Coordinates of C-alpha atoms in Angstrom, one line a residue:
Chain C
M1 CA -13.2 -0.5 39.0
R2 CA -9.7 -1.4 37.4
E3 CA -8.3 -1.5 40.8
R4 CA -7.3 -5.1 41.8
P5 CA -6.2 -6.9 45.0
T6 CA -2.7 -8.0 44.2
A7 CA -3.5 -11.5 46.2
G8 CA 0.2 -10.9 48.3
R9 CA 2.5 -10.2 45.3
G10 CA 5.0 -7.8 45.7
D11 CA 4.7 -3.8 44.8
A12 CA 7.7 -4.4 42.5
V13 CA 6.5 -7.5 40.5
V14 CA 2.9 -5.5 40.2
R15 CA 4.9 -2.3 39.0
A16 CA 7.2 -4.1 36.6
G17 CA 4.2 -5.7 34.6
R18 CA 2.7 -1.8 34.6
A19 CA 5.6 -0.8 33.0
L20 CA 5.8 -3.8 30.7
R21 CA 2.1 -3.2 29.7
L22 CA 2.7 0.5 29.2
S23 CA 5.8 0.0 27.0
L24 CA 4.2 -2.6 24.9
L25 CA 1.1 0.0 24.1
I26 CA 3.4 2.6 23.4
A27 CA 5.7 0.2 20.9
L28 CA 2.4 -0.7 19.4
A29 CA 0.9 3.0 19.1
L30 CA 4.3 3.8 17.4
L31 CA 3.7 1.0 14.7
F32 CA 0.2 2.3 14.5
L33 CA 1.3 5.5 13.5
I34 CA 3.9 4.8 11.1
P35 CA 1.4 4.8 7.8
F36 CA 0.2 8.0 8.7
Y37 CA 3.8 9.3 8.9
L38 CA 4.6 7.7 5.8
L39 CA 1.7 9.5 4.3
V40 CA 2.6 13.1 5.4
R41 CA 6.4 12.6 4.8
N42 CA 6.2 11.4 1.3
G43 CA 3.4 13.9 0.4
L44 CA 5.8 16.9 1.5
S45 CA 8.8 15.3 -0.1
A46 CA 10.2 15.5 -3.8
E47 CA 9.5 12.8 -5.6
S48 CA 13.6 11.6 -5.4
D49 CA 13.1 11.3 -1.5
I50 CA 10.4 8.6 -2.0
T51 CA 11.8 6.5 -4.7
S52 CA 15.4 6.6 -3.5
P53 CA 16.6 3.1 -2.7
E54 CA 18.4 4.6 0.2
W55 CA 15.1 5.4 2.6
T56 CA 15.3 7.8 5.1
F57 CA 13.2 8.9 7.9
F58 CA 13.4 12.5 7.3
P59 CA 12.9 13.4 3.8
S60 CA 15.7 15.8 2.3
S61 CA 13.4 19.0 2.6
L62 CA 10.0 19.9 3.5
R63 CA 8.1 21.0 0.2
W64 CA 4.8 22.5 1.1
G65 CA 4.4 23.6 -2.3
N66 CA 3.7 20.1 -3.2
V67 CA 0.0 21.0 -2.1
K68 CA -0.1 24.0 -4.4
E69 CA 1.3 21.7 -7.6
L70 CA -1.4 19.5 -7.0
F71 CA -4.4 21.7 -7.2
D72 CA -2.5 23.2 -9.8
D73 CA -2.3 20.0 -11.8
T74 CA -5.1 20.4 -14.7
S75 CA -4.5 16.9 -15.9
V76 CA -5.7 15.5 -12.2
P77 CA -9.5 16.5 -11.6
F78 CA -8.5 16.4 -7.9
A79 CA -10.5 19.6 -6.7
R80 CA -13.6 18.0 -8.4
S81 CA -13.5 14.5 -6.9
L82 CA -13.5 16.7 -3.6
L83 CA -16.2 18.3 -4.4
N84 CA -18.0 15.3 -5.5
S85 CA -17.0 13.5 -2.4
S86 CA -18.3 16.4 -0.1
L87 CA -21.3 16.6 -1.6
I88 CA -21.9 13.0 -1.6
A89 CA -20.7 12.5 1.9
V90 CA -23.0 15.4 3.2
A91 CA -26.3 14.6 1.3
T92 CA -25.9 10.9 2.2
T93 CA -25.6 11.6 5.7
L94 CA -28.2 14.0 6.1
G95 CA -30.6 11.8 4.0
T96 CA -29.7 8.6 5.8
L97 CA -30.4 10.6 9.3
L98 CA -33.7 11.9 8.4
L99 CA -35.1 8.5 6.5
A100 CA -33.7 5.8 8.8
S101 CA -34.7 7.9 12.2
L102 CA -38.4 8.5 11.0
A103 CA -38.7 5.0 10.1
G104 CA -36.8 3.5 13.6
Y105 CA -39.1 5.9 15.6
G106 CA -42.1 4.6 13.4
L107 CA -41.3 0.8 14.1
A108 CA -40.3 1.6 17.8
R109 CA -43.1 4.1 19.2
I110 CA -46.2 3.6 16.6
P111 CA -48.2 0.8 17.3
Y112 CA -49.2 -1.3 14.2
R113 CA -50.1 -4.7 13.9
H114 CA -47.7 -5.5 10.9
A115 CA -44.8 -3.3 12.5
N116 CA -42.5 -6.5 13.4
K117 CA -42.9 -7.8 9.8
V118 CA -42.0 -4.7 8.3
F119 CA -38.8 -4.6 10.8
Y120 CA -37.8 -8.2 9.7
A121 CA -38.1 -7.3 6.2
I122 CA -35.9 -4.5 6.7
L123 CA -33.6 -5.9 9.1
G124 CA -33.4 -8.8 6.5
T125 CA -31.3 -7.0 4.0
L126 CA -28.7 -6.5 6.2
M127 CA -27.8 -10.1 5.9
V128 CA -27.7 -9.5 2.2
P129 CA -24.4 -7.6 1.8
A130 CA -24.5 -4.7 -0.3
S131 CA -21.6 -5.3 -2.4
V132 CA -23.2 -8.6 -3.6
T133 CA -26.2 -6.8 -5.3
F134 CA -23.7 -4.6 -6.8
V135 CA -24.4 -6.1 -10.3
P136 CA -28.4 -5.6 -10.2
S137 CA -28.0 -2.2 -8.7
F138 CA -25.8 -1.3 -11.4
V139 CA -28.1 -2.5 -13.9
L140 CA -31.0 -0.5 -12.0
V141 CA -29.3 3.0 -12.0
S142 CA -27.8 2.5 -15.8
S143 CA -31.5 1.6 -16.6
L144 CA -32.6 4.8 -15.1
G145 CA -29.8 6.7 -16.6
W146 CA -28.1 7.9 -13.4
V147 CA -24.8 6.4 -14.3
S148 CA -22.2 9.4 -13.8
T149 CA -24.6 11.4 -11.8
L150 CA -24.6 12.8 -8.5
R151 CA -28.1 11.2 -8.0
G152 CA -26.7 7.7 -8.7
L153 CA -24.0 8.3 -6.4
I154 CA -26.1 9.5 -3.6
V155 CA -29.9 8.1 -4.1
P156 CA -29.3 4.3 -3.9
T157 CA -26.8 4.5 -0.8
L158 CA -29.3 6.8 1.1
F159 CA -31.6 3.6 2.7
S160 CA -29.4 2.2 5.3
A161 CA -30.9 -0.8 7.2
F162 CA -28.3 -0.8 9.5
A163 CA -28.8 3.2 10.5
C164 CA -32.3 2.2 10.9
F165 CA -31.7 -0.8 13.0
I166 CA -29.5 1.5 15.5
F167 CA -32.7 4.3 15.5
R168 CA -35.3 1.4 16.4
Q169 CA -33.3 0.3 19.1
Y170 CA -32.1 3.4 20.6
F171 CA -36.1 4.9 20.1
L172 CA -37.3 1.5 22.1
G173 CA -35.6 2.9 25.4
F174 CA -36.6 6.8 25.1
P175 CA -38.2 7.7 27.9
R176 CA -41.8 7.3 27.5
E177 CA -42.3 10.0 30.3
L178 CA -41.3 12.8 27.8
E179 CA -43.8 11.7 24.7
D180 CA -46.7 11.6 27.3
A181 CA -46.4 15.1 28.3
A182 CA -46.2 16.2 24.5
R183 CA -49.4 14.1 23.9
V184 CA -51.0 16.0 27.3
D185 CA -50.0 18.9 25.5
G186 CA -51.9 17.9 22.4
L187 CA -49.0 17.2 19.9
G188 CA -49.8 14.6 17.4
Y189 CA -46.9 11.9 16.6
W190 CA -45.2 14.2 13.7
R191 CA -44.9 17.3 16.1
T192 CA -43.9 15.3 18.8
Y193 CA -41.0 14.0 17.0
W194 CA -39.7 17.0 15.7
R195 CA -40.1 19.0 18.8
V196 CA -39.5 16.3 21.8
V197 CA -37.7 13.3 20.2
V198 CA -35.3 14.8 18.2
P199 CA -34.1 17.3 20.6
N200 CA -33.8 14.9 23.2
S201 CA -31.8 12.4 21.0
R202 CA -28.8 14.4 19.8
P203 CA -26.0 11.7 21.0
V204 CA -27.4 8.6 18.5
F205 CA -27.8 11.3 15.7
A206 CA -24.0 12.3 15.8
A207 CA -23.0 9.0 16.5
V208 CA -25.1 7.6 13.4
G209 CA -24.1 10.8 11.5
T210 CA -20.4 10.2 11.9
I211 CA -20.4 6.5 11.1
V212 CA -22.5 7.3 7.6
F213 CA -20.3 10.2 6.8
I214 CA -17.2 8.3 7.1
G215 CA -18.4 5.3 5.4
A216 CA -19.8 7.9 2.3
W217 CA -16.3 9.4 2.2
N218 CA -14.2 6.3 2.3
S219 CA -16.7 4.2 -0.1
F220 CA -15.3 2.8 -3.4
L221 CA -16.7 -0.2 -5.1
W222 CA -20.1 2.0 -5.7
P223 CA -18.4 5.1 -7.1
L224 CA -16.0 3.1 -9.2
V225 CA -19.0 1.2 -10.9
I226 CA -21.5 4.1 -11.1
G227 CA -19.0 7.4 -11.5
Q228 CA -17.3 6.2 -15.1
D229 CA -17.2 10.0 -16.2
R230 CA -13.9 11.9 -15.1
N231 CA -16.3 14.8 -13.6
A232 CA -18.1 12.4 -11.4
W233 CA -14.9 10.6 -9.7
T234 CA -14.9 10.9 -5.6
V235 CA -11.9 11.4 -4.1
Q236 CA -11.2 7.6 -3.5
V237 CA -11.7 6.5 -7.3
A238 CA -9.8 9.3 -8.3
L239 CA -6.8 8.2 -6.1
S240 CA -7.1 4.5 -7.2
S241 CA -7.1 5.7 -10.8
F242 CA -3.9 7.2 -10.1
T243 CA -2.0 4.4 -8.4
T244 CA -3.2 2.4 -11.5
S245 CA -2.3 4.6 -14.3
Q246 CA 1.1 6.0 -13.3
V247 CA 0.5 9.1 -14.9
I248 CA 0.5 11.3 -12.0
R249 CA 3.9 12.1 -9.9
L250 CA 4.4 9.7 -6.7
H251 CA 4.6 12.7 -4.2
E252 CA 1.5 14.5 -5.8
L253 CA -0.5 11.2 -5.3
F254 CA 0.6 11.1 -1.4
I255 CA -0.3 14.9 -0.9
A256 CA -3.6 13.9 -2.5
A257 CA -4.2 10.9 -0.5
A258 CA -3.2 13.2 2.5
V259 CA -5.5 15.8 1.8
S260 CA -8.5 13.6 1.3
I261 CA -8.2 12.2 4.8
V262 CA -8.3 15.8 6.5
P263 CA -12.1 16.1 6.5
L264 CA -12.5 12.8 8.3
L265 CA -9.4 13.3 10.6
V266 CA -11.6 16.6 11.4
V267 CA -15.0 14.7 12.1
F268 CA -13.2 11.8 13.7
L269 CA -11.4 13.6 16.0
F270 CA -14.5 15.7 17.2
F271 CA -17.1 13.2 16.9
Q272 CA -14.8 10.2 18.2
R273 CA -16.8 9.8 21.7
W274 CA -19.9 9.4 20.0
I275 CA -18.9 6.8 17.7
V276 CA -17.8 4.7 20.7
A277 CA -20.9 5.5 22.3
G278 CA -22.8 4.3 18.9
V279 CA -21.1 1.3 18.8
E280 CA -21.8 0.4 22.5
R281 CA -25.4 1.1 21.8
S282 CA -26.0 -0.4 18.7
G283 CA -26.2 -3.7 20.7
I284 CA -24.0 -6.0 18.2
D285 CA -22.6 -6.9 20.8
D286 CA -25.6 -7.5 23.2
Chain Y
M1 CA -54.1 12.1 16.7
W2 CA -53.4 9.3 18.9
G3 CA -56.4 7.4 18.1
N4 CA -56.5 4.2 16.5
Q5 CA -57.2 5.0 13.2
N6 CA -54.8 7.4 12.5
R7 CA -51.7 5.1 13.9
T8 CA -51.9 3.2 10.9
L9 CA -51.8 6.3 8.8
W10 CA -48.8 7.5 10.9
F11 CA -46.5 4.5 11.0
W12 CA -46.7 4.7 7.0
V13 CA -45.7 8.3 7.2
F14 CA -43.1 7.7 9.0
V15 CA -41.8 4.3 7.8
G16 CA -43.0 4.7 4.1
P17 CA -40.5 6.3 2.5
F18 CA -37.5 4.4 3.8
L19 CA -39.3 1.0 2.8
L20 CA -40.0 2.2 -0.7
G21 CA -36.5 3.1 -1.2
L22 CA -35.5 -0.2 0.3
G23 CA -37.8 -1.9 -1.9
V24 CA -36.7 0.0 -5.3
F25 CA -32.9 0.1 -4.6
T26 CA -32.2 -3.4 -2.5
Y27 CA -35.2 -5.7 -3.2
I28 CA -35.7 -4.9 -6.9
P29 CA -32.0 -5.2 -8.2
L30 CA -32.2 -8.8 -6.0
G31 CA -35.1 -9.8 -8.0
W32 CA -33.4 -9.1 -11.4
S33 CA -30.4 -10.4 -10.2
V34 CA -31.8 -13.7 -10.3
Y35 CA -33.7 -12.9 -13.3
L36 CA -30.6 -12.4 -15.4
S37 CA -28.7 -15.3 -13.8
F38 CA -31.0 -17.3 -15.9
F39 CA -30.3 -15.3 -19.3
D40 CA -27.3 -15.0 -21.7
A41 CA -27.3 -11.4 -21.1
H42 CA -24.1 -9.5 -22.6
N43 CA -24.4 -5.9 -22.5
T44 CA -28.1 -6.0 -22.1
V45 CA -30.4 -5.8 -18.9
T46 CA -33.5 -7.1 -20.8
P47 CA -32.1 -10.5 -22.3
D48 CA -34.5 -13.0 -24.0
D49 CA -32.0 -16.0 -24.5
F50 CA -33.3 -18.1 -21.5
V51 CA -30.6 -20.4 -20.5
G52 CA -31.9 -22.0 -17.4
F53 CA -29.1 -23.1 -14.9
G54 CA -26.5 -22.7 -17.6
N55 CA -24.8 -19.6 -16.2
Y56 CA -24.6 -21.3 -12.4
R57 CA -23.3 -24.9 -14.2
A58 CA -20.5 -22.5 -16.2
M59 CA -19.7 -20.4 -13.1
L60 CA -19.3 -23.5 -10.6
R61 CA -17.0 -25.1 -13.3
N62 CA -15.3 -21.8 -13.8
E63 CA -11.8 -22.5 -12.6
A64 CA -11.3 -18.5 -12.1
F65 CA -14.3 -18.6 -9.8
T66 CA -13.7 -21.2 -7.8
D67 CA -10.1 -20.1 -7.5
S68 CA -11.7 -16.7 -5.9
L69 CA -13.5 -18.7 -3.3
W70 CA -10.1 -20.5 -2.4
T71 CA -8.6 -17.1 -2.4
F72 CA -11.5 -15.4 0.1
F73 CA -10.7 -19.1 2.1
V74 CA -7.3 -18.5 2.5
F75 CA -7.8 -14.9 3.1
S76 CA -10.1 -15.5 6.0
L77 CA -7.9 -18.0 7.7
F78 CA -5.5 -15.2 8.2
I79 CA -7.5 -12.0 8.7
V80 CA -10.1 -13.5 11.4
P81 CA -7.9 -15.4 13.8
A82 CA -5.1 -12.5 13.2
T83 CA -7.6 -9.7 13.9
Y84 CA -9.4 -11.4 16.7
A85 CA -6.5 -11.8 18.9
L86 CA -4.8 -8.0 18.0
S87 CA -8.3 -6.6 18.8
L88 CA -9.0 -8.5 21.9
A89 CA -5.3 -7.9 23.3
L90 CA -5.3 -4.2 22.4
A91 CA -8.5 -4.0 24.6
L92 CA -7.2 -5.8 27.5
M93 CA -4.2 -3.5 27.5
V94 CA -6.4 -0.5 27.1
H95 CA -8.7 -0.9 29.2
R96 CA -6.2 -1.6 32.1
Q97 CA -4.2 1.3 31.2
R98 CA -5.2 4.3 33.7
R99 CA -2.9 7.0 32.5
A100 CA -3.6 8.5 29.0
Q101 CA -6.3 5.7 28.3
A102 CA -8.2 7.9 25.7
F103 CA -5.0 8.7 23.8
F104 CA -4.2 4.8 23.2
R105 CA -7.7 4.2 22.0
S106 CA -7.7 6.9 19.8
V107 CA -4.3 6.0 18.3
F108 CA -5.5 2.5 17.5
F109 CA -9.3 3.9 16.9
L110 CA -7.7 6.1 14.1
P111 CA -7.0 4.2 11.1
A112 CA -11.0 3.5 10.7
A113 CA -10.8 6.9 9.6
C114 CA -8.3 5.8 6.6
S115 CA -10.0 4.4 3.8
Y116 CA -8.6 1.4 2.2
V117 CA -7.6 3.4 -1.4
V118 CA -5.0 5.3 0.8
A119 CA -4.3 2.6 3.0
A120 CA -3.3 0.4 0.1
L121 CA -1.4 3.6 -1.2
I122 CA 1.0 3.4 1.5
W123 CA 1.5 -0.2 1.6
K124 CA 2.1 -0.5 -2.4
M125 CA 4.1 2.7 -2.5
S126 CA 5.6 3.2 0.4
I127 CA 5.9 0.1 3.0
F128 CA 6.1 -3.0 0.6
N129 CA 7.4 -1.5 -2.6
G130 CA 9.8 -4.3 -3.5
V131 CA 11.5 -3.4 -6.6
R132 CA 13.7 0.2 -5.6
F133 CA 12.4 1.3 -2.4
G134 CA 10.4 0.7 0.7
L135 CA 10.5 0.9 4.3
A136 CA 10.0 -3.0 4.4
N137 CA 13.0 -3.8 2.2
T138 CA 15.1 -1.2 3.9
V139 CA 14.4 -2.9 7.4
L140 CA 15.3 -6.0 5.9
G141 CA 18.3 -4.9 4.7
W142 CA 19.5 -3.6 8.3
F143 CA 19.3 -7.1 9.2
G144 CA 21.1 -8.4 6.6
G145 CA 17.9 -10.0 5.0
D146 CA 17.3 -10.0 1.0
Q147 CA 15.2 -7.6 -1.0
I148 CA 11.5 -9.2 -1.6
A149 CA 9.6 -8.4 -4.7
W150 CA 6.4 -8.0 -2.2
L151 CA 3.6 -8.0 -4.7
S152 CA 4.8 -9.3 -7.5
T153 CA 6.5 -12.4 -6.6
T154 CA 3.9 -15.8 -6.3
D155 CA 6.0 -18.3 -5.0
P156 CA 6.4 -18.1 -2.3
P157 CA 3.2 -16.0 -2.1
W158 CA 4.5 -12.5 -0.1
Y159 CA 1.5 -10.8 -1.5
W160 CA -0.5 -11.9 1.6
A161 CA 1.5 -10.3 4.2
V162 CA 0.5 -7.2 2.2
I163 CA -2.8 -7.8 1.9
V164 CA -3.3 -9.3 5.3
T165 CA -1.7 -6.4 7.4
V166 CA -3.7 -3.3 5.2
R167 CA -7.0 -4.9 6.5
L168 CA -5.6 -5.8 10.3
W169 CA -4.2 -2.3 10.8
L170 CA -7.7 -0.9 9.2
Q171 CA -10.1 -2.7 11.3
A172 CA -8.0 -3.9 14.4
G173 CA -9.0 -0.7 16.1
F174 CA -12.9 -0.9 15.3
Y175 CA -13.2 -4.1 16.9
M176 CA -11.1 -3.1 20.3
V177 CA -14.0 -0.8 20.8
L178 CA -16.5 -3.6 20.4
F179 CA -14.1 -5.4 23.1
L180 CA -13.9 -2.3 25.3
A181 CA -17.8 -2.0 25.2
G182 CA -17.9 -5.7 26.4
L183 CA -15.1 -5.5 29.0
Q184 CA -17.1 -2.4 30.6
R185 CA -20.3 -4.6 31.0
I186 CA -18.4 -7.2 33.0
S187 CA -19.6 -6.8 37.2
P188 CA -16.6 -6.0 39.2
T189 CA -18.0 -8.2 41.9
L190 CA -17.2 -11.1 39.5
Y191 CA -13.1 -9.9 39.9
E192 CA -13.7 -9.6 44.1
A193 CA -15.7 -12.9 44.1
A194 CA -12.3 -14.5 42.0
A195 CA -9.8 -12.7 44.4
V196 CA -11.7 -13.8 47.4
D197 CA -11.4 -17.5 46.0
G198 CA -7.8 -17.2 45.8
A199 CA -7.9 -17.0 41.6
R200 CA -4.2 -15.0 40.7
P201 CA -4.9 -12.0 38.6
G202 CA -3.7 -12.5 35.0
W203 CA -4.1 -15.4 33.0
Q204 CA -6.4 -17.5 35.7
V205 CA -9.0 -14.5 35.7
F206 CA -8.8 -14.1 32.2
R207 CA -9.2 -17.8 31.3
H208 CA -12.2 -18.0 34.3
I209 CA -14.0 -14.7 34.2
T210 CA -13.2 -12.2 31.6
F211 CA -12.9 -14.3 28.7
P212 CA -16.0 -16.5 29.2
Q213 CA -17.9 -12.9 30.0
L214 CA -16.9 -11.8 26.8
R215 CA -18.4 -14.6 24.9
A216 CA -21.4 -12.7 23.3
T217 CA -18.9 -10.1 22.0
S218 CA -16.7 -12.5 20.6
V219 CA -19.4 -14.3 18.5
A220 CA -20.6 -11.0 17.1
V221 CA -17.0 -10.3 16.4
V222 CA -15.9 -13.2 14.6
L223 CA -19.3 -13.2 12.4
L224 CA -18.5 -9.7 11.4
L225 CA -15.0 -10.5 10.5
V226 CA -16.0 -13.7 8.3
I227 CA -18.8 -11.3 6.6
N228 CA -16.6 -8.3 5.8
A229 CA -13.9 -10.8 4.4
F230 CA -16.3 -12.1 2.2
Q231 CA -16.9 -8.7 0.5
A232 CA -13.1 -7.8 0.3
F233 CA -12.5 -5.8 -3.0
D234 CA -10.9 -2.5 -2.1
E235 CA -7.7 -3.5 -1.0
F236 CA -7.1 -6.2 -3.6
Y237 CA -7.9 -4.2 -6.2
N238 CA -6.0 -1.1 -5.2
L239 CA -3.1 -3.5 -4.3
L240 CA -2.6 -5.9 -7.4
S241 CA -4.2 -3.6 -10.0
D242 CA -1.9 -1.7 -12.3
S243 CA -2.3 -0.1 -15.7
R244 CA -1.9 -3.8 -17.5
G245 CA -4.8 -4.9 -15.5
Y246 CA -5.3 -7.4 -12.4
P247 CA -2.7 -10.7 -11.9
P248 CA -4.7 -13.9 -12.4
Y249 CA -3.7 -14.8 -8.4
A250 CA -5.2 -13.3 -5.3
R251 CA -8.8 -12.5 -6.9
P252 CA -11.1 -12.6 -4.3
P253 CA -15.0 -13.1 -5.5
L254 CA -16.1 -9.5 -5.9
V255 CA -12.8 -8.6 -7.7
Y256 CA -13.6 -11.6 -10.2
L257 CA -17.5 -10.3 -10.2
Y258 CA -16.7 -6.8 -11.0
H259 CA -14.5 -7.8 -14.1
T260 CA -17.0 -10.6 -15.5
A261 CA -19.7 -8.5 -15.1
L262 CA -18.6 -4.8 -15.7
G263 CA -15.1 -5.5 -17.5
Q264 CA -15.1 -6.1 -21.2
G265 CA -17.6 -8.4 -22.1
Q266 CA -20.0 -7.0 -19.8
N267 CA -21.4 -10.4 -19.0
L268 CA -24.5 -9.5 -16.6
G269 CA -26.2 -13.2 -16.9
L270 CA -23.1 -14.8 -15.6
G271 CA -22.1 -12.1 -12.9
S272 CA -25.5 -12.1 -11.6
A273 CA -24.9 -15.9 -11.5
G274 CA -21.5 -15.5 -9.5
A275 CA -23.4 -13.0 -7.4
V276 CA -26.3 -15.2 -6.7
L277 CA -24.2 -18.3 -5.7
L278 CA -21.8 -15.6 -3.2
A279 CA -25.0 -14.4 -1.2
L280 CA -26.2 -18.2 -1.1
I281 CA -22.7 -19.0 0.2
I282 CA -22.7 -16.0 2.8
A283 CA -26.4 -16.9 4.0
V284 CA -25.3 -20.8 4.4
V285 CA -22.0 -19.9 6.4
T286 CA -23.5 -17.2 8.5
V287 CA -26.6 -19.1 9.6
G288 CA -24.0 -22.2 10.3
Q289 CA -21.8 -19.7 12.2
A290 CA -24.7 -18.5 14.1
K291 CA -26.6 -21.8 14.7
W292 CA -22.7 -23.2 15.7
F293 CA -22.3 -20.3 18.3
G294 CA -25.9 -20.5 19.6
L295 CA -26.9 -17.1 18.9
G296 CA -30.2 -16.4 18.8
R297 CA -30.9 -18.5 22.0
K298 CA -31.5 -15.2 23.8
E299 CA -33.4 -13.5 21.3
A300 CA -36.0 -11.4 23.4
E301 CA -36.9 -8.3 22.7

């Protein structure tokens, strides 16, 4: 229902308005795309094309060999950091989906006297910004001896109150008839959950999974604090240490950054509509 | 299995593991933080030198810490209104655009897939490099403007332009999606009624129908923007530090706490006191804002 009565205004005025809006949108879209273009342009240039005072839109030559050079450069633990980030993002996503969906279902659908108190205890931690607790969390993880380990990077991030909240809200609206049918068939809570609820809730799993995956891949402060050893660097920490140390060549740095966003762009373009649906369903704007 | 007896058991089977983890990795660190903040704890997590409120007094008298709060204040003064206005404008335009709507939505949302580290790299090394090269200075040059050392000059503080535009680019698309969701929920009959009453499409309809109907979304957006601004770390750290360290200006609270607690001195007591103070300030601001906006009035789930 985007068509609105034009209240007697001339067609020409309406068409001019539409054209103006479209041009503004195109201009803004180009502005939003420039940083992506610069990332690719610099990543495929010779270093002299990046640092030249005479900046040109196109580099003097396209050097696809930069990608190979980056992975061949043994002074930079880039491949290792990509592997670490992949392991962390996948494990965090699967772990969060499992733990938060079970908790969300229990809170929404298993009657228990103190369920609301438990829910508020979980919700309350949303008010405590995760990054404010980084000092004590670091203390805890270091006293467990988990600094610079994958465990230390993954386990503390698995308990997302945000994901639990979204699952609870979603399961509150899950059609009861489906569960009643399962009950008649003699299934308990556990089997009802796995055989009826999960297969019928794929959109919310995809939405939360995508958001968690992107967050885990992009997260910086926690991996910076915990990944002190080079072998435990994530791709974000590696990139950051390249920017501040200046031992790496600029074109390598840019191609590394470009490579680092490829997995996300794939996930992102594939699941974009789920993210939008997840945001709409989360109820944060209700 | 669906009987009363087993329900409690099954509730804990489902919720227990999550709650246990949350307790260990959120509640225990919180408690420990409060404990540490009352001790002189250098390089140790089991201190025995009790100093009472000494760390808090030291932190509040510490100019580096109060300056960092001031930095946050200036930052949110720029970023909150700018993001609000841009994301609302994008949503209104994209919502009314029929052709290629999905394309525009994707383009504006795409930066959300980019990390602050990568964005800071592009901003620092490509757009706003003020020493030799950089897109911004090239564009300035076309119009006969002088070269600007964007990140290394404090007078005038051009670094704000760099810091604010990074975050604006990264987050505007996400908030645009929130506004788009809000716009979709406005009933078309409201617009029909407005047209019958003779309201002209454009400003009048926006002011009397669209904007008031978006109130709940607006409140959520402003709250999220302020909370996220409080937690700013990634872009400040990556834009401003180099091999020599972090400059004394434009240091938001988290960057300062990071250096206090995990830098050379490893002053965990002082760092914890700062973290507790920051948490208290965030709580007060959030609750105050929620009250101010009248949030929670329709809390009926």
